[in-house]
Coordinates of C-alpha atoms in Angstrom, one line a residue:
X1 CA 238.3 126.2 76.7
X2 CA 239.4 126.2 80.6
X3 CA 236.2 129.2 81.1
X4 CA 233.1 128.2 82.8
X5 CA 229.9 129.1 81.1
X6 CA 230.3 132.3 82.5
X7 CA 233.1 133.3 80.5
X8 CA 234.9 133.1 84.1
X9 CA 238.4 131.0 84.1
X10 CA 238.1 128.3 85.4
X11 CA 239.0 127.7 89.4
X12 CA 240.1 124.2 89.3
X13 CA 242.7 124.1 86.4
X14 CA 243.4 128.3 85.8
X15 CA 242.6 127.8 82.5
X16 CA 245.0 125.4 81.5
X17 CA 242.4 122.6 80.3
X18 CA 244.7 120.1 82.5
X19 CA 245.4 119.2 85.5
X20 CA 248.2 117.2 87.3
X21 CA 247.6 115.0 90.0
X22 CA 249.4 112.1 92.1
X23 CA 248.4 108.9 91.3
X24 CA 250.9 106.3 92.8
X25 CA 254.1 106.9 92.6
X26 CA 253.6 108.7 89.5
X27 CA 252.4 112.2 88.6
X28 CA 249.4 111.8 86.3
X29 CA 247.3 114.6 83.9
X30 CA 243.9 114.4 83.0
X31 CA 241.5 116.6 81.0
X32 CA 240.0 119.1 83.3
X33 CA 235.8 119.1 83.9
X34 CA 235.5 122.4 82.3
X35 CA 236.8 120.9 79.3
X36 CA 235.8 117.2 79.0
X37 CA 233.5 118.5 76.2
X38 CA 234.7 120.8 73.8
X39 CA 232.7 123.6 72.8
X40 CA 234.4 123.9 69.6
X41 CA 233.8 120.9 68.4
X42 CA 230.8 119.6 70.4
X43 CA 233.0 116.6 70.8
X44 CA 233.0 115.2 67.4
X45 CA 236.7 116.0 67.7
X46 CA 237.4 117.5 64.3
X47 CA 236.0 120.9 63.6
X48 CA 236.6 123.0 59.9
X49 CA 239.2 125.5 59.2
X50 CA 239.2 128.5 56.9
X51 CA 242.8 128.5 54.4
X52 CA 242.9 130.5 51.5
X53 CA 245.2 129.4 48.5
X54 CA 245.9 130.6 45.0
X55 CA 244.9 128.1 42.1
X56 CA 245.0 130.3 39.1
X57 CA 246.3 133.7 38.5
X58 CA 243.2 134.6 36.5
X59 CA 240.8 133.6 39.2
X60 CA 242.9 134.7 42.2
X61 CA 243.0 133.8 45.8
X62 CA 240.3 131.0 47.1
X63 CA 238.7 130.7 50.2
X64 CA 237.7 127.1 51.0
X65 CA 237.1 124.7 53.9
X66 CA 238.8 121.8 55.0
X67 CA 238.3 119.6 58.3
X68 CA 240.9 119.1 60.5
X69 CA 241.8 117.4 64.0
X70 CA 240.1 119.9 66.6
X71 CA 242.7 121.2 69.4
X72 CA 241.1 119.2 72.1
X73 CA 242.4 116.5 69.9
X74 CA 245.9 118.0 69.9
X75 CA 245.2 118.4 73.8
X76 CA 244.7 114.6 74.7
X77 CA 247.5 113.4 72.6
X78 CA 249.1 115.7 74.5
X79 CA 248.2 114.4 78.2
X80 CA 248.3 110.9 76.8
X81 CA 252.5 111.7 76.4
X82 CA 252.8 113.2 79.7
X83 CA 251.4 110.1 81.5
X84 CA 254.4 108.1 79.7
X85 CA 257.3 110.8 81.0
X86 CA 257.6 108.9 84.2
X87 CA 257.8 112.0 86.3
X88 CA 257.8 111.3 90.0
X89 CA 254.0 111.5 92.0
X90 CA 256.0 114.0 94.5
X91 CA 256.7 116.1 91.5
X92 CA 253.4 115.9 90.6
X93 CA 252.9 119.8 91.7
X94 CA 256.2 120.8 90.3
X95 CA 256.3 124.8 88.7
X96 CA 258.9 127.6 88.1
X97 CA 256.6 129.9 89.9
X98 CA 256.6 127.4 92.8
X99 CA 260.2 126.9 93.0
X100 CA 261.8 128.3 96.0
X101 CA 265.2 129.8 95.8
X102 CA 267.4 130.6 99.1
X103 CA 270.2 132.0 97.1
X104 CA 271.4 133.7 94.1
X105 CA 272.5 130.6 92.3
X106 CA 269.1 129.1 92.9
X107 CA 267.5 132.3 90.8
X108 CA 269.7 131.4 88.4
X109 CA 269.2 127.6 88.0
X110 CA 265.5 128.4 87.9
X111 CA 265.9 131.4 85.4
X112 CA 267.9 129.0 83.4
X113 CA 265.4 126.2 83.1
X114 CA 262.8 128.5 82.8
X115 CA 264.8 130.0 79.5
X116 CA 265.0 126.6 78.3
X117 CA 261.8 125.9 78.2
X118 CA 260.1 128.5 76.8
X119 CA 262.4 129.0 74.2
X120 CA 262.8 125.7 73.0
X121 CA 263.4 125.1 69.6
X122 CA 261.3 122.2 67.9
X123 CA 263.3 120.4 65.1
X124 CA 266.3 122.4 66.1
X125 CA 269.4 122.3 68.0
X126 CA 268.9 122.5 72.2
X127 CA 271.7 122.3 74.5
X128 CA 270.8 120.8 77.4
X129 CA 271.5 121.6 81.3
X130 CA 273.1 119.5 84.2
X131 CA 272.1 120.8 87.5
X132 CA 274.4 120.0 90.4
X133 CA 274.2 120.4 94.0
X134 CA 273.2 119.4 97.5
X135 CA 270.3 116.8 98.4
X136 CA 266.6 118.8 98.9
X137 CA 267.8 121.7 96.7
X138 CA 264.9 121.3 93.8
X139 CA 267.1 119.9 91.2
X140 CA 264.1 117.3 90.2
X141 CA 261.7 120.7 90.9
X142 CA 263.3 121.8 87.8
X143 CA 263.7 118.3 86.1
X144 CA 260.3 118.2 86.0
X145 CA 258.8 121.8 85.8
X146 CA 260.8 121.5 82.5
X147 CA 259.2 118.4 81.3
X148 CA 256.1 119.5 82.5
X149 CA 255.9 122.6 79.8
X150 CA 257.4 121.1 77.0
X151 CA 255.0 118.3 77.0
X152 CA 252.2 120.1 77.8
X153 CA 252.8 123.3 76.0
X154 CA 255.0 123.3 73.6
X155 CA 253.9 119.5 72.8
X156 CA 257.3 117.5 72.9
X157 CA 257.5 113.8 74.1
X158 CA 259.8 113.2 76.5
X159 CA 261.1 110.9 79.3
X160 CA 262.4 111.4 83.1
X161 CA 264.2 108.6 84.2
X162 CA 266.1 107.8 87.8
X163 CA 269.6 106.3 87.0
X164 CA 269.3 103.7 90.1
X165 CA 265.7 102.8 89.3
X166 CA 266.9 102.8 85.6
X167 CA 269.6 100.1 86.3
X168 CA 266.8 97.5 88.4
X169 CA 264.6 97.6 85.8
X170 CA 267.2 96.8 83.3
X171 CA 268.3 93.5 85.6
X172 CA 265.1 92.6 86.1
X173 CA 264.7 92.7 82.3
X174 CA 267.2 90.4 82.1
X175 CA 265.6 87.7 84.2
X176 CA 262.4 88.0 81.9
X177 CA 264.5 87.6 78.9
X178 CA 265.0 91.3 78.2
X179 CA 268.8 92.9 76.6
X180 CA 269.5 96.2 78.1
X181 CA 269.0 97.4 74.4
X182 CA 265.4 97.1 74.8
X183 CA 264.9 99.1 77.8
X184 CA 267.9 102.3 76.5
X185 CA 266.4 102.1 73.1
X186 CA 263.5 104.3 73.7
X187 CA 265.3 106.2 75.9
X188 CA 267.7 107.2 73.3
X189 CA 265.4 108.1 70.7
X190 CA 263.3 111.0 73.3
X191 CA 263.4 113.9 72.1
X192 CA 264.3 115.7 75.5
X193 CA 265.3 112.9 78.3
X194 CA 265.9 114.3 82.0
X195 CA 268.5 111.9 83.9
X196 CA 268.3 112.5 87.7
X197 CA 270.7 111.5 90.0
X198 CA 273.5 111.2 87.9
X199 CA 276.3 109.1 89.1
X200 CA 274.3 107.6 91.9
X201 CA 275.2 103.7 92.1
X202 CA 277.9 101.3 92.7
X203 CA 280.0 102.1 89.7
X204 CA 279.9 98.5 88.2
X205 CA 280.7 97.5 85.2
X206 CA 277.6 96.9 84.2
X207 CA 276.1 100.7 85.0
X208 CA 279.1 102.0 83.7
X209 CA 278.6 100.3 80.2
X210 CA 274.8 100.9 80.5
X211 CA 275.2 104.7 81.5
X212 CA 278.2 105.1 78.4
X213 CA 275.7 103.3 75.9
X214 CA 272.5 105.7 77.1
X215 CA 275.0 108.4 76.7
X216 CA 276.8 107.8 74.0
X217 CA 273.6 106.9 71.5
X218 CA 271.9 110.3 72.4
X219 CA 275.1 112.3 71.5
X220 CA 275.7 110.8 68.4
X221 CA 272.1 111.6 67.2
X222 CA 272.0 114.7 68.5
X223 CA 269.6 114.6 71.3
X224 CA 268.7 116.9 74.2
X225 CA 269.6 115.3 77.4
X226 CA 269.0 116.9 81.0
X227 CA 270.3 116.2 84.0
X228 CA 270.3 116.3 88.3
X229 CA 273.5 115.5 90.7
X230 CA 274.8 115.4 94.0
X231 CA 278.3 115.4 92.5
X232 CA 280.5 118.4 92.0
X233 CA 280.3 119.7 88.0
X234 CA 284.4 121.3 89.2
X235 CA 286.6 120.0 86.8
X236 CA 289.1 119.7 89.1
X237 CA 289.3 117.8 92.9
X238 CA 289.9 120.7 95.1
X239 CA 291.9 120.4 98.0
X240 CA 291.0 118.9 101.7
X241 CA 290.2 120.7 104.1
X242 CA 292.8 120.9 106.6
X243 CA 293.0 118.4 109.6
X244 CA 292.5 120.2 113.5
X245 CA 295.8 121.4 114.6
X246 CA 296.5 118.1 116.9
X247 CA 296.5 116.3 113.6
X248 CA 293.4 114.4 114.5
X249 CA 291.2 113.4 112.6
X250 CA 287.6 111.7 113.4
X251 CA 286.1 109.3 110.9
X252 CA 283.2 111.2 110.0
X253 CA 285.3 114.2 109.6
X254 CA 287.3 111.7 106.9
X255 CA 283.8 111.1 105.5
X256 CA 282.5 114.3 105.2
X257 CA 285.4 115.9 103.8
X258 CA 285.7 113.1 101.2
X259 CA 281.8 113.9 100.2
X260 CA 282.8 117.5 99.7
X261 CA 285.2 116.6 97.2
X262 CA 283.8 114.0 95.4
X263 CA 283.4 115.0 91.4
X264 CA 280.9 113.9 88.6
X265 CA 283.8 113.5 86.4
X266 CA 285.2 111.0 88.7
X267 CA 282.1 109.4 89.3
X268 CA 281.1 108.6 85.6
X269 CA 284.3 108.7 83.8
X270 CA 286.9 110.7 81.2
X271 CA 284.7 109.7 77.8
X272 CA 280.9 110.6 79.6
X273 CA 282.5 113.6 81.3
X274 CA 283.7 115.0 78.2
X275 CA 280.5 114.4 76.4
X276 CA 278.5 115.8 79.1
X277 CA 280.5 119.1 78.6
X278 CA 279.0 119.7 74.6
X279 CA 275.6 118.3 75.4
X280 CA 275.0 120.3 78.3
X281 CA 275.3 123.9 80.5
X282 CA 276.4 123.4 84.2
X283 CA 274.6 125.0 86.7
X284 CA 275.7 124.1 90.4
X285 CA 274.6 125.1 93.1
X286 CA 277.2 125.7 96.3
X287 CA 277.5 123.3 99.5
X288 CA 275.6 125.8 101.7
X289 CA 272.2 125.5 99.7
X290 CA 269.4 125.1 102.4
X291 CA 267.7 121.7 102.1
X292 CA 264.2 122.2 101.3
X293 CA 262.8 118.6 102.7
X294 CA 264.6 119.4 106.0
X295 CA 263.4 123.0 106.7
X296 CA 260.3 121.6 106.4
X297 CA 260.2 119.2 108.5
X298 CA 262.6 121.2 110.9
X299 CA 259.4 123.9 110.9
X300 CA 256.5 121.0 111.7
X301 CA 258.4 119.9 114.4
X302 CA 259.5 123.8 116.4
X303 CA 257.0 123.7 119.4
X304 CA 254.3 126.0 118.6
X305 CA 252.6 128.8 121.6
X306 CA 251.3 126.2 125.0
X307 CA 247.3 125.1 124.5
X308 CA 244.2 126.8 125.3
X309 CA 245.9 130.5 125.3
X310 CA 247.9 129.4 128.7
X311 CA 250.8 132.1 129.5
X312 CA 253.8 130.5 130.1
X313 CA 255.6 130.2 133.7
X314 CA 256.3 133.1 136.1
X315 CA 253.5 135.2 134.1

């Protein structure tokens, strides 16, 4: 599966059987045209497998057949979970090869998740990874480049999940009559969850319980839990920098040196913090990062060589 006819791989998914594609706001996989009909099993969707077992010692081994759920089968339950993992449409394309790193701590955080999820173990114990760092860095990249192969690959079922957008749709559970509890429960029974945006929010009560009860359930049982921030993983606030010699001080200078500073531990709390230290690896990624989203836009906008192969003044 994922050849053409030829025996050629196939152009439009590489060979993968799947591809990925933006529909809404959310990313979305679908069987690829190459294979919408299996050639195994002629789309029946069960095919026979060969097993050999031992009955009786006087008659010896036994070669018999049995008919089992063909892996085009195992393929669409497969997609059916991704379409449920709520991974953003702009992450749609997400990839470790694609991931762009400016820096060494980049190559790591990329390396890192990469190790993650090809050597997950299934029914076994997987510490997760908290990626902090600057806005545009590729933290989601990661987030969901990781989701991405251990649903599709490895076959996991997992869920990616926003922590402001997590927090309206719990309020406007409640005005349909919803608890909270109905909304975290599946959440806390995932196998892998990725949390992005982790200690984004007001810091009521109310998203500090919600966040502590998400939490708190998926460490007791054991689960793998991912996650993004903007906040510092430092365990400790560092100091200020120091004010211009006058001793003035502007207020955006005020503001940006209180952003520098600000800590995850501060933003979600003693008990979370110190959970978040078992459950997970930190990986952060220093101030300087480059901001992907802004190069970007910074390159579409640089004025490119005048019209029509016109020379510029004074030539």
């Amino acid at each position: 599966m994922g050849t053409k006819a030829s025996g050629e791989v196939c152009g439009e998914c590489g060979g993968r059987t799947y591809l990925i594609e933006r529909r809404g706001d959310r990313a979305h996989a679908r069987v690829c045209t190459c294979s919408a009909r299996c050639g195994l099993c002629e789309g029946r969707g069960y095919a026979y497998e060969t097993r050999e077992e031992t009955f009786s010692a006087k008659v010896g081994p036994k070669r018999y057949e049995v008919l089992v759920p063909c892996v085009c089968q195992h393929r669409a339950r497969r997609i059916d979970h991704f379409n449920t993992v709520g991974l953003p449409s702009v992450a749609a394309h997400a990839s470790f090869e694609n991931y762009r790193a400016f820096n060494e701590a980049q190559d790591r955080a990329r390396n890192g998740a990469m190790h993650f999820a090809h050597h997950y173990a299934k029914g076994g114990v997987n510490k997760g990874f908290i990626l902090s760092g600057p806005v545009g860095t590729g933290k989601t990249h990661l987030l969901a480049a990781t989701l991405k192969h251990l649903v599709l690959e490895v076959g996991l079922e997992a869920r990616y999940v926003e922590i402001s957008l997590l927090y309206a749709t719990i309020r406007r559970g409640f005005q349909e009559g919803k608890s909270g509890g109905e909304i975290i429960g599946p959440l806390s029974d995932v196998e892998v969850l990725a949390i992005d945006e982790m200690g984004k929010g007001r810091g009521s009560q109310f998203e500090m319980e919600t966040l502590d009860e998400l939490i708190a359930r998926r460490y007791n049982a054991g689960r793998t839990t991912l996650f993004a921030t903007n906040y510092s993983l430092e365990p400790e606030r560092k100091s200020v920098r120091t004010a211009a010699p006058s001793g003035y001080r502007t207020t955006e200078d005020a503001k940006t040196a209180a952003r520098d500073v600000e800590l995850l531990r501060e933003r979600v709390g003693e008990r979370i913090y110190s959970r978040l230290c078992e459950m997970c690896s930190f990986v952060e990624l220093p101030k300087e990062t480059p901001d992907q989203r802004r190069m970007r836009q910074e390159l579409d906008v640089r004025p490119g060589p005048p019209p029509g192969g016109m020379r510029g003044p004074g030539r």
